[in-house]
């Protein structure tokens, strides 16, 4: 295969024919890019429309048992976001999340531990049935440990060596922990101007954690990322199940519940969790956009190879002409020698 230098390729590219061809290719590539951008916009618009329809359908659906929708320890998927679920169990400890905004208003979120008696029974590795009752929660056979929250550096934690579950009631709303299976419940929010400089204490007085057994209906939302910072005892920076597991011990889920309606007159109901952040683009339009971008790049690549072909042909023609000239000179010399 004939090789050409960059200088030979450049000379071929600067011919009138190839410059005109380049202009046509650039116009076509620009059109392809515009079509690709249009398809990207369509993919985003259709993705948003599909997300809105999904959100409406999920909020209007009847609640399903939590155990049918999400299993503890499994990855939280888009299919789980905003699913309406219901659960029965025992209320436990409580924390607040200050420094938030709800519909533009400064707010303090109230998050309460909810121990799932039925789920704990189904996951009990010892095979013993769990018995629930009152503010003391549930207890099952097998070795278990408790983690007592003494606040600050005085917290201690023991390993949970059994599948049994135990919970404590939420009379004071803070400091309790358990080795059972639980899920955080965002019960509602309090305007920040009502709690002042003591969000934990005021929230505990206005909306203390419910005690004993109960039920909850709410929307699933994925766990937030842990937030660093200095927070007083009973307050956290984010609704992070990993962070709350360090506070409360036990087993938990990769998401939390947003209560469908506030259960306390001093709590305001949280809006349903957003499905917006979980949406994606419409795949069909996204693939169309990728195809148009590929076509634009392909047109430019083809022009480069076309110019190279012209350079190869010009070089081969020059080599053939030089060879014919050499043979002609040799023939002339031979004829002159014969005379």
CSV table of C-alpha atoms in Angstrom, one decimal:
chain,number,residue,atom,x,y,z
A,1,UNK,CA,0.0,0.0,0.0
A,2,UNK,CA,1.4,3.4,-1.0
A,3,UNK,CA,2.2,5.7,1.9
A,4,UNK,CA,1.8,9.4,1.7
A,5,UNK,CA,3.4,12.1,3.9
A,6,UNK,CA,1.4,14.8,5.6
A,7,UNK,CA,2.7,17.3,3.1
A,8,UNK,CA,1.4,15.2,0.2
A,9,UNK,CA,-1.9,14.8,2.0
A,10,UNK,CA,-2.1,18.6,2.7
A,11,UNK,CA,-1.5,19.4,-1.0
A,12,UNK,CA,-4.3,17.1,-2.0
A,13,UNK,CA,-6.6,18.6,0.7
A,14,UNK,CA,-6.0,22.1,-0.6
A,15,UNK,CA,-7.3,21.4,-4.1
A,16,UNK,CA,-10.5,23.2,-5.1
A,17,UNK,CA,-12.4,20.0,-5.4
A,18,UNK,CA,-11.5,18.8,-1.9
A,19,UNK,CA,-12.1,22.2,-0.3
A,20,UNK,CA,-15.5,22.3,-1.8
A,21,UNK,CA,-16.1,18.8,-0.6
A,22,UNK,CA,-15.0,19.8,2.9
A,23,UNK,CA,-17.5,22.7,3.0
A,24,UNK,CA,-20.3,20.3,2.0
A,25,UNK,CA,-19.1,17.8,4.7
A,26,UNK,CA,-19.0,20.5,7.4
A,27,UNK,CA,-22.5,21.6,6.5
A,28,UNK,CA,-23.7,18.1,6.7
A,29,UNK,CA,-21.9,17.4,10.0
A,30,UNK,CA,-23.3,20.6,11.5
A,31,UNK,CA,-26.8,19.4,10.4
A,32,UNK,CA,-26.1,16.0,12.1
A,33,UNK,CA,-25.0,17.8,15.3
A,34,UNK,CA,-28.1,19.9,15.3
A,35,UNK,CA,-30.2,16.8,14.8
A,36,UNK,CA,-28.3,15.0,17.6
A,37,UNK,CA,-28.9,18.0,20.0
A,38,UNK,CA,-32.6,18.0,19.1
A,39,UNK,CA,-32.8,14.3,19.9
A,40,UNK,CA,-31.1,14.9,23.2
A,41,UNK,CA,-33.7,17.6,24.1
A,42,UNK,CA,-36.4,15.3,23.1
A,43,UNK,CA,-34.9,12.5,25.2
A,44,UNK,CA,-34.9,14.9,28.2
A,45,UNK,CA,-38.4,16.1,27.6
A,46,UNK,CA,-39.9,12.7,27.1
A,47,UNK,CA,-37.9,11.4,30.1
A,48,UNK,CA,-39.4,14.2,32.2
A,49,UNK,CA,-42.9,13.5,30.9
A,50,UNK,CA,-42.5,9.8,31.7
A,51,UNK,CA,-41.2,10.6,35.2
A,52,UNK,CA,-44.2,12.9,35.8
A,53,UNK,CA,-46.6,10.2,34.8
A,54,UNK,CA,-44.8,7.6,36.9
A,55,UNK,CA,-44.8,10.0,39.9
A,56,UNK,CA,-48.6,10.6,39.5
A,57,UNK,CA,-49.4,6.9,39.2
A,58,UNK,CA,-47.3,6.0,42.3
A,59,UNK,CA,-48.8,8.7,44.5
A,60,UNK,CA,-52.3,7.6,43.4
A,61,UNK,CA,-51.7,3.9,44.0
A,62,UNK,CA,-52.8,1.9,47.0
A,63,UNK,CA,-50.1,1.3,49.6
A,64,UNK,CA,-48.4,-2.1,49.4
A,65,UNK,CA,-46.6,-3.9,52.2
A,66,UNK,CA,-43.1,-2.7,52.6
A,67,UNK,CA,-41.7,-6.3,52.5
A,68,UNK,CA,-43.2,-6.7,49.0
A,69,UNK,CA,-41.4,-3.6,47.6
A,70,UNK,CA,-38.0,-3.4,49.3
A,71,UNK,CA,-35.9,-5.9,51.2
A,72,UNK,CA,-33.4,-4.8,53.9
A,73,UNK,CA,-29.8,-4.5,52.6
A,74,UNK,CA,-30.7,-4.5,48.9
A,75,UNK,CA,-29.8,-1.8,46.5
A,76,UNK,CA,-32.3,1.0,46.3
A,77,UNK,CA,-33.4,1.3,42.7
A,78,UNK,CA,-35.4,3.8,40.6
A,79,UNK,CA,-38.3,1.4,40.8
A,80,UNK,CA,-38.4,1.8,44.5
A,81,UNK,CA,-38.5,5.7,44.6
A,82,UNK,CA,-41.9,7.1,45.5
A,83,UNK,CA,-43.5,3.7,45.9
A,84,UNK,CA,-46.3,4.0,48.5
A,85,UNK,CA,-45.9,1.3,51.2
A,86,UNK,CA,-47.4,0.5,54.6
A,87,UNK,CA,-45.8,-1.2,57.6
A,88,UNK,CA,-46.7,-2.2,61.1
A,89,UNK,CA,-44.2,-2.1,64.0
A,90,UNK,CA,-43.0,-0.3,67.1
A,91,UNK,CA,-41.8,3.3,67.3
A,92,UNK,CA,-38.3,3.8,68.6
A,93,UNK,CA,-35.8,6.6,68.8
A,94,UNK,CA,-36.0,10.0,67.2
A,95,UNK,CA,-33.6,12.5,65.6
A,96,UNK,CA,-34.0,15.9,63.9
A,97,UNK,CA,-32.4,17.2,60.8
A,98,UNK,CA,-32.0,21.0,61.1
A,99,UNK,CA,-31.0,23.4,58.4
A,100,UNK,CA,-33.4,22.2,55.7
A,101,UNK,CA,-35.8,24.0,53.5
A,102,UNK,CA,-39.3,22.7,52.6
A,103,UNK,CA,-41.1,24.5,49.8
A,104,UNK,CA,-38.8,27.5,50.3
A,105,UNK,CA,-39.3,27.7,54.1
A,106,UNK,CA,-36.5,27.0,56.6
A,107,UNK,CA,-37.4,23.8,58.4
A,108,UNK,CA,-36.3,21.1,60.9
A,109,UNK,CA,-37.1,17.6,59.8
A,110,UNK,CA,-38.3,15.1,62.4
A,111,UNK,CA,-37.2,11.5,61.7
A,112,UNK,CA,-38.3,8.6,63.9
A,113,UNK,CA,-37.1,5.0,64.0
A,114,UNK,CA,-39.8,2.4,63.2
A,115,UNK,CA,-39.0,-1.2,64.2
A,116,UNK,CA,-40.7,-3.7,61.8
A,117,UNK,CA,-42.0,-6.6,63.9
A,118,UNK,CA,-43.4,-8.6,60.9
A,119,UNK,CA,-40.2,-8.1,58.8
A,120,UNK,CA,-38.1,-9.1,61.8
A,121,UNK,CA,-40.0,-12.3,62.2
A,122,UNK,CA,-39.5,-13.2,58.5
A,123,UNK,CA,-35.8,-12.6,58.8
A,124,UNK,CA,-35.2,-14.2,62.2
A,125,UNK,CA,-32.4,-16.6,61.5
A,126,UNK,CA,-33.0,-18.5,64.8
A,127,UNK,CA,-36.5,-19.4,63.6
A,128,UNK,CA,-38.1,-18.2,66.8
A,129,UNK,CA,-41.3,-16.1,66.4
A,130,UNK,CA,-41.1,-12.5,67.6
A,131,UNK,CA,-43.5,-11.2,70.1
A,132,UNK,CA,-44.3,-7.5,70.2
A,133,UNK,CA,-45.7,-5.3,72.9
A,134,UNK,CA,-46.0,-1.8,74.2
A,135,UNK,CA,-43.1,0.6,74.4
A,136,UNK,CA,-40.6,-2.2,75.1
A,137,UNK,CA,-40.7,-3.3,71.4
A,138,UNK,CA,-40.1,-7.0,70.4
A,139,UNK,CA,-37.8,-9.7,71.7
A,140,UNK,CA,-36.9,-13.1,70.1
A,141,UNK,CA,-34.8,-16.1,70.9
A,142,UNK,CA,-31.1,-16.1,70.2
A,143,UNK,CA,-28.1,-14.0,71.3
A,144,UNK,CA,-28.6,-10.3,70.9
A,145,UNK,CA,-26.9,-7.2,71.9
A,146,UNK,CA,-28.1,-3.6,72.6
A,147,UNK,CA,-26.4,-0.4,71.9
A,148,UNK,CA,-26.9,2.3,74.5
A,149,UNK,CA,-26.6,5.9,73.3
A,150,UNK,CA,-25.0,8.0,76.0
A,151,UNK,CA,-24.3,10.9,73.7
A,152,UNK,CA,-21.0,12.3,72.2
A,153,UNK,CA,-17.9,10.2,72.8
A,154,UNK,CA,-19.6,8.1,75.4
A,155,UNK,CA,-21.5,6.0,72.9
A,156,UNK,CA,-20.8,2.3,73.1
A,157,UNK,CA,-21.9,-0.5,70.7
A,158,UNK,CA,-21.9,-4.3,70.9
A,159,UNK,CA,-22.1,-6.6,68.0
A,160,UNK,CA,-25.5,-8.1,67.1
A,161,UNK,CA,-24.8,-11.8,67.3
A,162,UNK,CA,-28.3,-13.1,66.6
A,163,UNK,CA,-31.2,-12.6,64.3
A,164,UNK,CA,-33.5,-11.5,67.2
A,165,UNK,CA,-34.9,-8.0,67.4
A,166,UNK,CA,-35.4,-5.7,70.3
A,167,UNK,CA,-36.7,-2.2,70.4
A,168,UNK,CA,-37.3,0.6,72.9
A,169,UNK,CA,-40.1,3.0,73.0
A,170,UNK,CA,-39.8,6.6,72.1
A,171,UNK,CA,-41.0,8.4,75.3
A,172,UNK,CA,-38.2,11.0,75.1
A,173,UNK,CA,-37.5,10.6,71.4
A,174,UNK,CA,-33.8,10.4,71.6
A,175,UNK,CA,-31.0,8.1,72.8
A,176,UNK,CA,-32.8,4.7,72.2
A,177,UNK,CA,-31.4,2.0,70.0
A,178,UNK,CA,-32.1,-1.6,69.1
A,179,UNK,CA,-30.8,-4.6,67.4
A,180,UNK,CA,-33.9,-5.2,65.4
A,181,UNK,CA,-34.9,-4.4,61.8
A,182,UNK,CA,-36.0,-0.8,61.3
A,183,UNK,CA,-36.6,1.9,58.8
A,184,UNK,CA,-36.4,5.7,59.3
A,185,UNK,CA,-39.7,7.5,59.0
A,186,UNK,CA,-39.7,11.2,58.1
A,187,UNK,CA,-42.8,12.1,60.1
A,188,UNK,CA,-43.0,15.7,59.1
A,189,UNK,CA,-41.3,19.1,59.6
A,190,UNK,CA,-41.4,22.1,62.0
A,191,UNK,CA,-40.7,25.7,60.8
A,192,UNK,CA,-37.2,26.7,61.9
A,193,UNK,CA,-38.5,29.8,63.6
A,194,UNK,CA,-40.5,27.7,66.1
A,195,UNK,CA,-37.5,25.7,67.4
A,196,UNK,CA,-35.0,28.6,67.7
A,197,UNK,CA,-31.6,27.6,68.9
A,198,UNK,CA,-32.7,24.2,70.4
A,199,UNK,CA,-34.2,22.1,67.6
A,200,UNK,CA,-33.7,18.8,69.5
A,201,UNK,CA,-35.4,19.9,72.7
A,202,UNK,CA,-38.2,21.9,71.1
A,203,UNK,CA,-39.0,19.3,68.5
A,204,UNK,CA,-39.1,16.7,71.3
A,205,UNK,CA,-41.6,18.8,73.1
A,206,UNK,CA,-43.8,19.7,70.1
A,207,UNK,CA,-43.7,16.4,68.3
A,208,UNK,CA,-42.3,13.6,70.6
A,209,UNK,CA,-41.7,10.2,69.1
A,210,UNK,CA,-44.9,8.0,69.3
A,211,UNK,CA,-44.6,5.2,71.8
A,212,UNK,CA,-45.7,1.6,71.4
A,213,UNK,CA,-46.9,-0.2,68.4
A,214,UNK,CA,-48.4,1.5,65.4
A,215,UNK,CA,-48.6,1.6,61.6
A,216,UNK,CA,-47.3,4.0,59.0
A,217,UNK,CA,-48.1,4.7,55.3
A,218,UNK,CA,-45.6,6.6,53.3
A,219,UNK,CA,-43.5,7.0,50.3
A,220,UNK,CA,-40.1,5.3,49.8
A,221,UNK,CA,-37.1,7.6,49.2
A,222,UNK,CA,-33.4,6.6,48.7
A,223,UNK,CA,-31.0,7.2,51.6
A,224,UNK,CA,-29.2,10.5,51.6
A,225,UNK,CA,-25.4,10.8,51.7
A,226,UNK,CA,-23.9,11.2,55.1
A,227,UNK,CA,-23.3,14.8,56.2
A,228,UNK,CA,-20.2,15.7,58.2
A,229,UNK,CA,-20.3,18.4,60.8
A,230,UNK,CA,-20.8,19.0,64.5
A,231,UNK,CA,-24.3,18.2,65.5
A,232,UNK,CA,-25.8,18.1,69.0
A,233,UNK,CA,-27.0,14.8,70.4
A,234,UNK,CA,-30.3,13.9,68.8
A,235,UNK,CA,-29.5,15.8,65.6
A,236,UNK,CA,-28.0,14.6,62.3
A,237,UNK,CA,-27.0,16.3,59.1
A,238,UNK,CA,-28.8,14.0,56.7
A,239,UNK,CA,-31.3,11.2,56.6
A,240,UNK,CA,-28.6,8.6,55.9
A,241,UNK,CA,-29.4,5.1,56.9
A,242,UNK,CA,-25.7,4.4,57.3
A,243,UNK,CA,-25.3,7.3,59.7
A,244,UNK,CA,-28.5,6.4,61.6
A,245,UNK,CA,-27.3,2.7,61.9
A,246,UNK,CA,-24.3,4.0,63.8
A,247,UNK,CA,-26.7,5.8,66.1
A,248,UNK,CA,-29.3,3.1,66.5
A,249,UNK,CA,-27.6,-0.2,65.6
A,250,UNK,CA,-29.5,-3.1,64.2
A,251,UNK,CA,-30.4,-3.8,60.6
A,252,UNK,CA,-32.0,-1.3,58.2
A,253,UNK,CA,-32.9,-0.5,54.6
A,254,UNK,CA,-31.2,1.5,51.9
A,255,UNK,CA,-34.0,4.0,52.0
A,256,UNK,CA,-36.4,5.7,54.3
A,257,UNK,CA,-40.1,6.5,54.5
A,258,UNK,CA,-41.7,9.9,54.0
A,259,UNK,CA,-45.0,9.8,55.9
A,260,UNK,CA,-48.0,10.4,53.7
A,261,UNK,CA,-49.6,12.6,56.4
A,262,UNK,CA,-48.1,14.1,59.6
A,263,UNK,CA,-49.2,12.2,62.7
A,264,UNK,CA,-48.9,15.2,65.1
A,265,UNK,CA,-50.8,18.5,65.0
A,266,UNK,CA,-47.5,20.4,65.6
A,267,UNK,CA,-45.9,18.7,62.5
A,268,UNK,CA,-46.5,19.8,59.0
A,269,UNK,CA,-46.8,17.1,56.3
A,270,UNK,CA,-43.8,16.7,54.1
A,271,UNK,CA,-44.3,16.8,50.3
A,272,UNK,CA,-43.8,13.4,48.6
A,273,UNK,CA,-40.2,12.7,47.7
A,274,UNK,CA,-39.1,13.9,44.3
A,275,UNK,CA,-39.0,11.5,41.5
A,276,UNK,CA,-37.2,14.1,39.4
A,277,UNK,CA,-33.8,13.2,40.6
A,278,UNK,CA,-34.3,9.5,39.7
A,279,UNK,CA,-35.5,10.1,36.2
A,280,UNK,CA,-33.4,9.4,33.1
A,281,UNK,CA,-33.6,10.2,29.4
A,282,UNK,CA,-35.8,8.4,27.0
A,283,UNK,CA,-33.5,5.7,25.6
A,284,UNK,CA,-35.0,5.7,22.1
A,285,UNK,CA,-34.3,9.4,21.6
A,286,UNK,CA,-30.9,9.1,23.3
A,287,UNK,CA,-29.8,6.4,20.8
A,288,UNK,CA,-31.1,8.5,17.9
A,289,UNK,CA,-28.9,11.4,19.2
A,290,UNK,CA,-25.9,9.2,19.5
A,291,UNK,CA,-26.4,8.0,15.9
A,292,UNK,CA,-26.6,11.6,14.6
A,293,UNK,CA,-23.4,12.5,16.3
A,294,UNK,CA,-21.7,9.3,14.9
A,295,UNK,CA,-22.9,10.3,11.4
A,296,UNK,CA,-21.4,13.7,11.8
A,297,UNK,CA,-18.0,12.3,12.9
A,298,UNK,CA,-18.1,9.7,10.2
A,299,UNK,CA,-18.6,12.3,7.5
A,300,UNK,CA,-15.4,14.1,8.6
A,301,UNK,CA,-13.5,10.8,8.8
A,302,UNK,CA,-14.6,9.9,5.3
A,303,UNK,CA,-13.4,13.2,3.9
A,304,UNK,CA,-10.0,12.6,5.4
A,305,UNK,CA,-9.8,9.2,3.8
A,306,UNK,CA,-11.1,10.7,0.5
A,307,UNK,CA,-8.2,13.3,0.5
A,308,UNK,CA,-5.7,10.6,1.3
A,309,UNK,CA,-7.0,8.6,-1.7
A,310,UNK,CA,-6.4,11.6,-3.9
A,311,UNK,CA,-2.9,12.0,-2.5
A,312,UNK,CA,-2.1,8.3,-3.1
A,313,UNK,CA,-3.4,8.5,-6.7
A,314,UNK,CA,-1.4,11.7,-7.3
A,315,UNK,CA,1.8,10.1,-5.9
A,316,UNK,CA,1.3,6.9,-7.9
A,317,UNK,CA,0.7,8.9,-11.1
A,318,UNK,CA,3.9,10.8,-10.5
A,319,UNK,CA,5.8,7.5,-9.9
A,320,UNK,CA,4.4,6.0,-13.1
A,321,UNK,CA,5.3,9.2,-15.1
A,322,UNK,CA,8.8,9.1,-13.7
A,323,UNK,CA,9.1,5.4,-14.6
A,324,UNK,CA,7.8,6.0,-18.2
A,325,UNK,CA,10.2,9.0,-18.5
A,326,UNK,CA,13.1,6.8,-17.4
A,327,UNK,CA,12.3,4.1,-19.9
A,328,UNK,CA,12.0,6.6,-22.7
A,329,UNK,CA,15.5,8.1,-21.9
A,330,UNK,CA,16.9,4.6,-21.8
A,331,UNK,CA,15.5,3.8,-25.2
A,332,UNK,CA,16.8,6.9,-26.7
A,333,UNK,CA,20.3,6.2,-25.4
A,334,UNK,CA,20.1,2.7,-26.7
A,335,UNK,CA,19.1,3.9,-30.2
A,336,UNK,CA,21.9,6.4,-30.3
A,337,UNK,CA,24.4,3.7,-29.4
A,338,UNK,CA,23.1,1.4,-32.2
A,339,UNK,CA,23.7,4.1,-34.8
